[in-house]
XYZ file of C-alpha atoms in Angstrom:
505
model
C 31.037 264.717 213.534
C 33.648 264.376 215.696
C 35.119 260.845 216.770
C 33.643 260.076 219.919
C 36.346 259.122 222.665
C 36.253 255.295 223.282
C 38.235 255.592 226.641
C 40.795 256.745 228.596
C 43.811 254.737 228.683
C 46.980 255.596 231.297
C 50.335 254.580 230.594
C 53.134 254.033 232.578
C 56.837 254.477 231.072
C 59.958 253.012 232.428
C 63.147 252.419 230.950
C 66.453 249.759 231.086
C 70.510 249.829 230.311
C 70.254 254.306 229.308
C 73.402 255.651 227.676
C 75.544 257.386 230.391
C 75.809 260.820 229.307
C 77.053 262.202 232.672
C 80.778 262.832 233.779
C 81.484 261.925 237.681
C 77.334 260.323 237.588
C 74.650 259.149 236.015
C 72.044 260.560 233.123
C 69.369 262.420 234.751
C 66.539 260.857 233.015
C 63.458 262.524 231.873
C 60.487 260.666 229.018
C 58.383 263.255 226.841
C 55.651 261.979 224.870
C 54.411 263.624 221.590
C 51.806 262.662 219.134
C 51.386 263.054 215.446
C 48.496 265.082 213.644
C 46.956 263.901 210.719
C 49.172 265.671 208.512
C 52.254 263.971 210.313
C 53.719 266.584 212.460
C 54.491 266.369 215.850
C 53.704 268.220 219.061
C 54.761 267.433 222.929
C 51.507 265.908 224.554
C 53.537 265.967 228.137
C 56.465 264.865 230.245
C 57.403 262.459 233.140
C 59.211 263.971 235.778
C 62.884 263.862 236.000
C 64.585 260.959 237.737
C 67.770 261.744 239.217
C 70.764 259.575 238.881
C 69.508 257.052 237.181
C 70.089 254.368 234.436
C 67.063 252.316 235.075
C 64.203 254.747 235.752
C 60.818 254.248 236.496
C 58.594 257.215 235.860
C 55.731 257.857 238.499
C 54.305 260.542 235.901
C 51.295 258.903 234.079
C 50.273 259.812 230.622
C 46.698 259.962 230.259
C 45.216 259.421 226.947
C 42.195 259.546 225.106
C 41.941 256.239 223.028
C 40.234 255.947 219.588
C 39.304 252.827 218.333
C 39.277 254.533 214.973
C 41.947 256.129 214.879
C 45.597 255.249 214.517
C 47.162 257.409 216.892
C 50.736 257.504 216.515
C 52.720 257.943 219.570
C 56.627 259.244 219.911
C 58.427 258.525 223.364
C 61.797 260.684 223.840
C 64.172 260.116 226.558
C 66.706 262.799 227.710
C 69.223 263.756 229.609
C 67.835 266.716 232.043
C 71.075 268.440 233.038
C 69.493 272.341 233.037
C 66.480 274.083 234.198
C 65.336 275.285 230.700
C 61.866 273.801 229.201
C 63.643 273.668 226.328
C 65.222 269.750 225.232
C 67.364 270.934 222.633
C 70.228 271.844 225.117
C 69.813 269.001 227.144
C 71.362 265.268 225.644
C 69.020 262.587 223.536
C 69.435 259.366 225.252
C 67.036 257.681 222.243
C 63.076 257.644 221.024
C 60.373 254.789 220.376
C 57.561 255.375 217.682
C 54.374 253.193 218.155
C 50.737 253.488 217.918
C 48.567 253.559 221.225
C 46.811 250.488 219.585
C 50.176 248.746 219.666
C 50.704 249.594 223.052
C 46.804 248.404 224.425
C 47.387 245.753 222.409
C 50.039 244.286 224.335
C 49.404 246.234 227.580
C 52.733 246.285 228.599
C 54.801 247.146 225.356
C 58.679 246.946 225.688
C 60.862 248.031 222.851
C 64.748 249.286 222.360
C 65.083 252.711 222.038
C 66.832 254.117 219.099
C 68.870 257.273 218.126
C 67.575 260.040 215.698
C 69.539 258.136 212.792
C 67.304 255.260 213.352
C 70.446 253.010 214.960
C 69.962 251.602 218.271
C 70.432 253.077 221.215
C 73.056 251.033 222.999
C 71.275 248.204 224.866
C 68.531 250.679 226.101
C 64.838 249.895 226.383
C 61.475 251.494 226.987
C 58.392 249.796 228.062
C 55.429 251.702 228.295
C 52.350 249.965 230.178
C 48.515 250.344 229.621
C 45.585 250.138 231.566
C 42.391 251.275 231.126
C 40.915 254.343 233.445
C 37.622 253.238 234.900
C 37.346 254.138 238.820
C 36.818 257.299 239.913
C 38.071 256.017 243.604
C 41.252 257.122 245.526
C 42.995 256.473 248.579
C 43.844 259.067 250.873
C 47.246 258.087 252.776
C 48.718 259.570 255.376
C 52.291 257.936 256.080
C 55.208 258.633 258.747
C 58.440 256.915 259.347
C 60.400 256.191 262.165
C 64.139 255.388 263.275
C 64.898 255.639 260.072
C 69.123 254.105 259.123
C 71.173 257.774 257.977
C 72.803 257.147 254.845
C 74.425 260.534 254.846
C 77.652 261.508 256.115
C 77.211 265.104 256.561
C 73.658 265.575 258.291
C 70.642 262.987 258.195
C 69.070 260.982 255.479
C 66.039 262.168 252.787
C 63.722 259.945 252.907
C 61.014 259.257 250.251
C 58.533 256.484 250.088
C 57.328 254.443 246.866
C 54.156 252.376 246.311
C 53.820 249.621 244.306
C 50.902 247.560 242.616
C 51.057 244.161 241.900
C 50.435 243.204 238.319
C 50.510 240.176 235.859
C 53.799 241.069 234.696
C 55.178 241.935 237.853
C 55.347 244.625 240.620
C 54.646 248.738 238.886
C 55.431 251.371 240.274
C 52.182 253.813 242.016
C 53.307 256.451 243.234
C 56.336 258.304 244.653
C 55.898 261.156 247.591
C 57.947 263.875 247.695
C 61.729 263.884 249.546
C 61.619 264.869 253.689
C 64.879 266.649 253.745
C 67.180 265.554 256.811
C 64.840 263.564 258.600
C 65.254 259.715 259.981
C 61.232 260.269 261.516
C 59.581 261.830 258.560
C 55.809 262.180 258.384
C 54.880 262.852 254.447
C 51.913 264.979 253.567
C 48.840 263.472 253.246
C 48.584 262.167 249.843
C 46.358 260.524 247.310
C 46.395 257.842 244.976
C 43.894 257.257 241.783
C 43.025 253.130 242.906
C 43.342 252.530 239.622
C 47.079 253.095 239.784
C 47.297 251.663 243.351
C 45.726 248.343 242.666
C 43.613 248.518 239.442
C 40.312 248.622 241.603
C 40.944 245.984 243.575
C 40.761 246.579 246.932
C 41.619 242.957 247.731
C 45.071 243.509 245.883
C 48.527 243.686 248.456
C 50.494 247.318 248.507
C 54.411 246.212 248.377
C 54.960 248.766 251.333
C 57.464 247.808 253.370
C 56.361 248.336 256.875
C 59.471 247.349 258.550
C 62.542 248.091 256.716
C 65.197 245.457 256.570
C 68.333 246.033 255.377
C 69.709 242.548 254.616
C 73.743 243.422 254.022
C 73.311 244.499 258.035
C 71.240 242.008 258.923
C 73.916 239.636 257.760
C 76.845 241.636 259.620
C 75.286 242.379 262.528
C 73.828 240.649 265.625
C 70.456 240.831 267.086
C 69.400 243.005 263.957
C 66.042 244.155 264.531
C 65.694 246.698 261.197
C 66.408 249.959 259.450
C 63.137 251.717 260.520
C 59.563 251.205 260.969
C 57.236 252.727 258.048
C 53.500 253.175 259.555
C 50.524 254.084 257.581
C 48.187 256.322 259.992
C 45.508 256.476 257.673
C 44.034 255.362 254.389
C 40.795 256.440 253.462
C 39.463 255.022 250.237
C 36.890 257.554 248.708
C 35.029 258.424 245.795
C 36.264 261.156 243.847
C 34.031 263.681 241.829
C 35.678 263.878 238.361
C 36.075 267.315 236.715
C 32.888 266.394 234.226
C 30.766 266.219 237.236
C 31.861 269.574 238.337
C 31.124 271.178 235.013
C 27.722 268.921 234.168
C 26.802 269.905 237.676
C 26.604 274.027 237.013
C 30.208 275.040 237.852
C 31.424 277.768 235.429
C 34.798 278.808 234.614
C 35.723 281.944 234.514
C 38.124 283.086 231.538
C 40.138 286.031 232.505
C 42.881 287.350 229.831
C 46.170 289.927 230.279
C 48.059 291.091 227.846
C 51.829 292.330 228.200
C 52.535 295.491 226.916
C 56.001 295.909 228.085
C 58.354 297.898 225.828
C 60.578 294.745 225.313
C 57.615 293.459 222.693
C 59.009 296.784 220.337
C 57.156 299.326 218.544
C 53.593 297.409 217.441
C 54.462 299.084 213.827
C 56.853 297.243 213.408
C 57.231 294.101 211.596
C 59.664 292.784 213.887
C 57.627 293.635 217.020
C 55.591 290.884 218.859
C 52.408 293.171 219.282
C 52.516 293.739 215.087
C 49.512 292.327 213.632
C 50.581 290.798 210.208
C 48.865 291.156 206.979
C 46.356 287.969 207.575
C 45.771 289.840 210.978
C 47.771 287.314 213.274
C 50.731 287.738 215.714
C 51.186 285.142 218.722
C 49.394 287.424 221.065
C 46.354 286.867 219.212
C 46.787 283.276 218.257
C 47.121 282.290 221.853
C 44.120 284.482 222.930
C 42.068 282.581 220.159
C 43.508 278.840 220.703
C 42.621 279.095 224.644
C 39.964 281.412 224.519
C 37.805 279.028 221.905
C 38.226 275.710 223.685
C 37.611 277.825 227.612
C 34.480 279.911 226.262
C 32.290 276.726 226.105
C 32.662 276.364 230.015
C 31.565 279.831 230.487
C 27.529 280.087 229.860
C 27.624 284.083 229.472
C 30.574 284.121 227.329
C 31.352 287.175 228.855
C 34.947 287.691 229.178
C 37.520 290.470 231.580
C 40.633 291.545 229.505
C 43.110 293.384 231.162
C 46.631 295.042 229.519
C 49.659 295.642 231.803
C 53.369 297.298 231.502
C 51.749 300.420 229.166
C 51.017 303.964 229.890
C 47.851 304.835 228.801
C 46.011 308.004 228.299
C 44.527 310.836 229.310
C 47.530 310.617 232.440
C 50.197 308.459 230.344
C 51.035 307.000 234.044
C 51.976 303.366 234.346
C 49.358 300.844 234.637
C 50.000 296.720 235.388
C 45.994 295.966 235.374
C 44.118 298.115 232.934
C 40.824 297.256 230.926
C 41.810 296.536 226.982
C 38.051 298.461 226.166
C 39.102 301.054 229.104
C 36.013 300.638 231.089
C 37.005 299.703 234.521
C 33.557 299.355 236.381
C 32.860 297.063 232.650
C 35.833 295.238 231.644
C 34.052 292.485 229.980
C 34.449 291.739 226.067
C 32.096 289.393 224.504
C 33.284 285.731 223.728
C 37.028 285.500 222.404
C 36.047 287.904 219.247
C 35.330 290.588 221.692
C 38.736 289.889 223.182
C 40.127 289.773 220.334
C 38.484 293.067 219.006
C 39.346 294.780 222.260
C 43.205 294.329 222.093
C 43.336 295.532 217.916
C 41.170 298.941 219.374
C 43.570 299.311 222.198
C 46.755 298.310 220.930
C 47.561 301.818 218.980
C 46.120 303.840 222.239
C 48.657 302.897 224.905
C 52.702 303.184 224.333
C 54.403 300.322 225.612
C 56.346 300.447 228.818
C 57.351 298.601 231.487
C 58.604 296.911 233.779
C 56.638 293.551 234.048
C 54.414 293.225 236.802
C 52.708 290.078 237.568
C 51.322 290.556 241.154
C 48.630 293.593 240.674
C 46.474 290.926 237.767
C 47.143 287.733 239.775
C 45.965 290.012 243.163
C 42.731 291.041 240.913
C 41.668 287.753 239.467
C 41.943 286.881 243.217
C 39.705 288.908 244.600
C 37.242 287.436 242.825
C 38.034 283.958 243.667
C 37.976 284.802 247.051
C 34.602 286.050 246.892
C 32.795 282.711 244.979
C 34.730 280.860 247.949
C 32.148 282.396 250.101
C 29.497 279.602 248.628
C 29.301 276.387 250.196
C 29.890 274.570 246.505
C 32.035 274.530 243.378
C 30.279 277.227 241.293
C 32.687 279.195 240.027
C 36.425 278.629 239.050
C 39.029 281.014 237.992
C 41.158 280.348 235.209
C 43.825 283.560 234.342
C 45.399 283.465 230.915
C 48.645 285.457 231.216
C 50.428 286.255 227.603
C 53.859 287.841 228.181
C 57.301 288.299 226.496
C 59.685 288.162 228.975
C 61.463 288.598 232.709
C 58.794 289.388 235.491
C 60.378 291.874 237.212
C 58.215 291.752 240.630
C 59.057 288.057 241.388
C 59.257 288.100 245.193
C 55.664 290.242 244.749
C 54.110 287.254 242.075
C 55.345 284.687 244.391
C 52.866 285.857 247.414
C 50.309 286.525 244.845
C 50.477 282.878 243.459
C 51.111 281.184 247.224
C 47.957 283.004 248.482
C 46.134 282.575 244.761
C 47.108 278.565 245.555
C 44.469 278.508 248.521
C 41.570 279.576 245.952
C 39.417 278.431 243.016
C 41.972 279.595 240.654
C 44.060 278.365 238.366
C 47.395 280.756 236.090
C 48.215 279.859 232.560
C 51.693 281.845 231.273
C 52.115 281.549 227.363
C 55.556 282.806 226.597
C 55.681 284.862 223.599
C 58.927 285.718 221.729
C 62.197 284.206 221.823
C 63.495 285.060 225.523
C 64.814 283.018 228.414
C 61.744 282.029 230.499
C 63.489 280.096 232.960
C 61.815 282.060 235.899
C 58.667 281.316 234.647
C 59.802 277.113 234.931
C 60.219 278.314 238.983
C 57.381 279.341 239.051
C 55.143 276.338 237.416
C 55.761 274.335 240.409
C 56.187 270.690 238.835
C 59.548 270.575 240.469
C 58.849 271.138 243.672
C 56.266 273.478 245.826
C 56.672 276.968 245.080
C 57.332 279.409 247.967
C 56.581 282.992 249.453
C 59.029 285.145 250.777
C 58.013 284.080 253.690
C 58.666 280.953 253.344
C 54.832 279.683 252.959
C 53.969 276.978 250.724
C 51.700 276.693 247.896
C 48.925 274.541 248.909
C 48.944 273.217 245.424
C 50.610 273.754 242.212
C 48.420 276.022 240.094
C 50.670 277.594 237.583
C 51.145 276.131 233.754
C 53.778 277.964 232.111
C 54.200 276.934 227.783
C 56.533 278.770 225.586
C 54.904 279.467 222.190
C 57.733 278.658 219.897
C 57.174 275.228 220.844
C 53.815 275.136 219.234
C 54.594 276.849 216.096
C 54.321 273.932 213.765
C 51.936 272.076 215.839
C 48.175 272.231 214.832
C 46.204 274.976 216.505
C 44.632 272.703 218.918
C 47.802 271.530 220.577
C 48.564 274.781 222.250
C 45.236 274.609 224.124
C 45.638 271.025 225.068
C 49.011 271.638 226.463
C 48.611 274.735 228.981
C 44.610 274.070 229.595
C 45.579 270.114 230.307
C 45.940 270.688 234.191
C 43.219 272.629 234.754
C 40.371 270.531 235.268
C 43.221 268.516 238.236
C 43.879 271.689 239.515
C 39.700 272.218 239.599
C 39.501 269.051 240.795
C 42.309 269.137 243.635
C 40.775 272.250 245.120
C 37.142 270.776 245.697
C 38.513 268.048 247.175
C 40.696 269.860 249.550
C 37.848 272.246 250.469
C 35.543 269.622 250.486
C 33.177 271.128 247.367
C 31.085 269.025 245.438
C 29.218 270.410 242.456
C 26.836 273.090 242.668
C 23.308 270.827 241.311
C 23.865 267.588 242.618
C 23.865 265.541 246.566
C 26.936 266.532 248.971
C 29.749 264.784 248.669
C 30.895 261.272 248.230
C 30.674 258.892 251.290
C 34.132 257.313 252.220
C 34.087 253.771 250.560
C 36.145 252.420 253.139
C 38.543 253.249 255.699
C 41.253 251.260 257.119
C-alpha cells in the first residue's frame, strides 16, 4: 500500500550575507528545491521566484509539501544567481546549497543553516533558513489595496510601487505575501488579491498585519519640518472567506478533461531514424511517448470515461498531403477519442509512419480547439468539467503573436496548457509564455486573467524517477482549477453553493 500522506507542511525560505556574483549590482537571487528518490537521485520539486538585487532575500514563493511521518524525505535547497531568461540553472551562477530532511526542518520549525558550495566548503558567511508550518485552513482573505501620495524615488519618471504583508510569528515578523510592481505610479491601486490565512496569520484572525498604513519615512521626518508622511496605504476591502480546495472540486463530480497534441514538425527528423525524436527505440520508448504515459497515467484517474482526444500538428497527412496543425492521431475527426493513455499511446505508433513531418509549428489552431470546448462546459452554472491540454513539442512556435490571443482568451476559461519540451532546443519562448514572471499579454495588449501555462523541458527529468515529470508540469493544475472557480464563483457540481464570507472588514 501506499504511505498515506500525514499532512501538508509549507515552507518558507529566506536567506542572509549571499556571495555577490554581480558586477556594477547585486546577485539576483532565486531558491530551487529538489528532493531525493529512494534510490538517491535528485529531481527539482519547484522554485521561488527571483528576487532582484538582493543579498538578503526573502522568498514570497511557498513550497508546499506532503509530509510523511515515515518517511525520511531528504530535501536539497539551491540558491542561484538568475542573470538570464533560460529555465535552465547551469548557465546561471551557484551562490551555495543546504541538504536536510523535512523532519529536520518540522522539527525545528524554523531551521537556519549556512549554505555551502558544491565542494562541501562554506559558502562565505551565507545562510538559509527555511520555516515550517503546518497547512490546516482552507480560509483566505480577499484584499483589495490602493495607495496614495506616494514619495517618487525615481529620477526619471515616478516611483513602482509594490506592497508586502507580513505575519507575526514566535520568531519574529515573516514575510506573506508580495503583490505585483504598479509601474510609474505614486496612487497605485493593486489588483485584488488573495492570501491563504494560513500564511497571513496562521488562522488567527485576532493576529496584527505589519501593514503600514501611513508611510513614514524617518531620515525626512528628521530633516524636515511639519513632516506629515510619505503616503497613505488604505485597504478598501478584506473579505475573509472559505475556500473550496481542489479535492472538493474533484470528490464533488468535476472531471478533467485530458486532451493530448503531438508535434510533428520536420525539426523532430525522419521517425526512422535513430537520431530522430519521433524514433521509437527497441524497448518501444522515445520522450514523446514517455511524457504521454507519465501525465496521461496520473490525469486518467480524474477522468471517469477514460476517454481521451489526441490530436497531431505540423504534418501533412494523406489522401491531400496538405498541412494540418490539429489533426486526429486515429484520423477520425467527428471521433477523435482513444481509450485511456494505451489508446493514446497506440494511436500515435499507428499514425506515426502515415503522416510526413512538416512544419512550421503552430500552437493557436489546438489551443483555439481545446477552447471551444471549455467555452461550452462554462455554459453550466458549476465546476463540472475542466480542461487540461498536454502539448509535447520540439521546438520554436512559429505563430507566437497567434498562441498569445489563444492563451489570453484560453485564460478566461476552465482550462489549463501543459508544454513538455522535447529535444535539446532553446525553449526560451516557451518561459514567456508560462507566465510566472509576469502576466502574459495579447497583441492587443489584453491581459491574462490568470496564469495557465506550465512549460517543463524533458531533459531535466531524464534521471529523475518517472513520477517526477508528472508532479512537476501537473503541480499547478489543481491552483489553476481552483483559481478559476473562485473567480467565476463555481463551487462543485454535487454539493451546497458556495462558501459564506467568514467575515468582512
Amino acid at each position: 500500500m501506499a504511505a498515506q500522506c500525514v499532512t501538508k507542511v509549507e515552507l518558507t525560505v529566506s536567506c542572509d550575507n549571499l556571495l555577490d556574483k554581480d558586477i556594477g549590482s547585486k546577485s539576483d537571487p532565486l531558491c530551487v528545491l529538489l528532493m531525493s528518490t529512494t534510490d538517491s537521485r535528485w529531481y527539482e520539486v519547484e522554485r521561488t521566484e527571483k528576487v532582484q538585487n538582493c543579498l538578503c532575500p526573502k522568498f514570497a514563493k511557498k513550497f508546499v509539501i506532503d509530509y510523511y511521518f515515515e518517511m525520511v524525505q531528504k530535501l536539497k535547497f539551491g540558491i542561484y544567481d538568475i542573470d538570464n531568461k533560460t529555465v535552465d540553472l547551469s548557465d546561471d551562477d551557484f551562490l551555495g546549497e543546504l541538504e536536510c530532511t523535512l523532519g529536520q526542518v518540522v522539527s525545528s520549525r524554523k531551521l537556519t543553516r549556512p549554505l555551502v558550495l558544491k565542494n562541501k566548503s562554506p559558502a562565505g558567511k551565507g545562510t538559509i533558513t527555511i520555516a515550517a508550518e503546518e497547512i490546516k485552513d482552507n480560509r483566505v482573505a480577499n484584499l483589495e489595496v490602493e495607495a496614495r501620495k506616494l514619495d517618487n524615488k525615481d529620477f526619471f519618471g515616478k516611483s513602482d510601487p509594490y506592497l508586502e504583508f507580513y505575519k507575526q510569528t514566535p520568531t519574529g515578523w515573516q514575510l506573506a505575501h508580495r503583490t505585483e510592481v504598479v509601474k510609474n505610479n505614486l496612487n497605485p491601486t493593486w489588483r485584488p488579491f488573495r492570501i491563504p490565512l494560513q500564511s497571513l496569520c496562521g488562522g488567527d484572525l485576532d493576529k496584527p498585519i505589519k501593514a503600514e498604513f501611513e508611510c513614514i519615512n524617518s531620515k525626512k521626518k528628521q530633516k524636515k519640518k511639519g513632516y506629515k508622511n510619505s503616503g497613505i496605504v488604505s485597504v478598501k476591502q478584506c473579505q475573509v472567506v472559505k475556500e473550496y480546495t481542489f479535492l472538493d472540486y474533484i470528490m464533488g463530480g468535476c472531471q478533467l478533461n485530458f486532451t493530448v497534441a503531438v508535434d510533428f514538425t520536420g525539426s523532430n527528423g525522419d521517425p526512422r531514424s535513430p537520431q530522430s525524436l519521433h524514433y521509437i527505440s527497441p524497448q518501444g520508448v522515445n520522450e514523446y511517448l514517455s511524457a504521454i504515459w507519465s501525465v496521461g497515467n496520473v490525469i486518467q484517474d480524474y477522468d471517469s470515461d477514460k476517454m481521451f482526444p489526441a490530436f497531431g500538428f505540423g504534418a501533412q497527412i494523406p489522401p491531400t498531403w496538405q498541412v494540418s496543425h490539429e489533426f486526429p492521431l486515429n484520423f477520425k475527426p467527428t471521433n477523435p477519442f482513444c481509450a485511456g493513455v494505451e489508446g493514446i499511446v497506440e494511436a500515435y505508433r499507428v499514425c506515426l509512419p502515415q503522416v510526413r513531418l512538416y512544419g512550421p509549428t503552430n500552437f493557436s489552431p489546438i489551443i483555439n480547439h481545446v477552447a471551444c470546448f471549455a467555452q461550452q462546459a462554462l455554459q453550466q452554472s458549476t465546476a463540472s468539467q475542466y480542461f487540461v491540454l498536454l502539448i509535447i513539442t520540439d521546438g520554436v512556435i512559429t505563430d507566437m503573436d497567434d498562441t498569445r490571443n489563444a492563451i489570453v482568451n484560453a485564460s478566461r476559461l476552465p482550462m489549463s496548457i501543459i508544454i513538455v519540451g522535447v529535444g535539446g532546443a532553446d525553449f526560451t519562448a516557451m518561459e514567456f509564455l508560462d507566465g510566472d514572471d509576469g502576466r502574459l499579454r495579447s497583441m492587443t495588449g489584453e491581459a491574462a486573467m490568470r496564469d495557465i501555462v506550465q512549460f517543463v523541458p524533458f531533459r531535466q527529468f531524464k534521471n529523475a524517477p518517472k513520477e517526477a515529470l508528472a508532479k512537476s508540469v501537473l503541480a499547478e493544475v489543481p491552483g489553476q482549477l481552483v483559481e478559476f472557480c473562485n473567480v467565476m464563483k463555481l463551487g462543485p457540481p454535487n454539493t451546497s453553493p458556495a462558501p459564506n464570507p467568514a467575515g468582512t472588514i
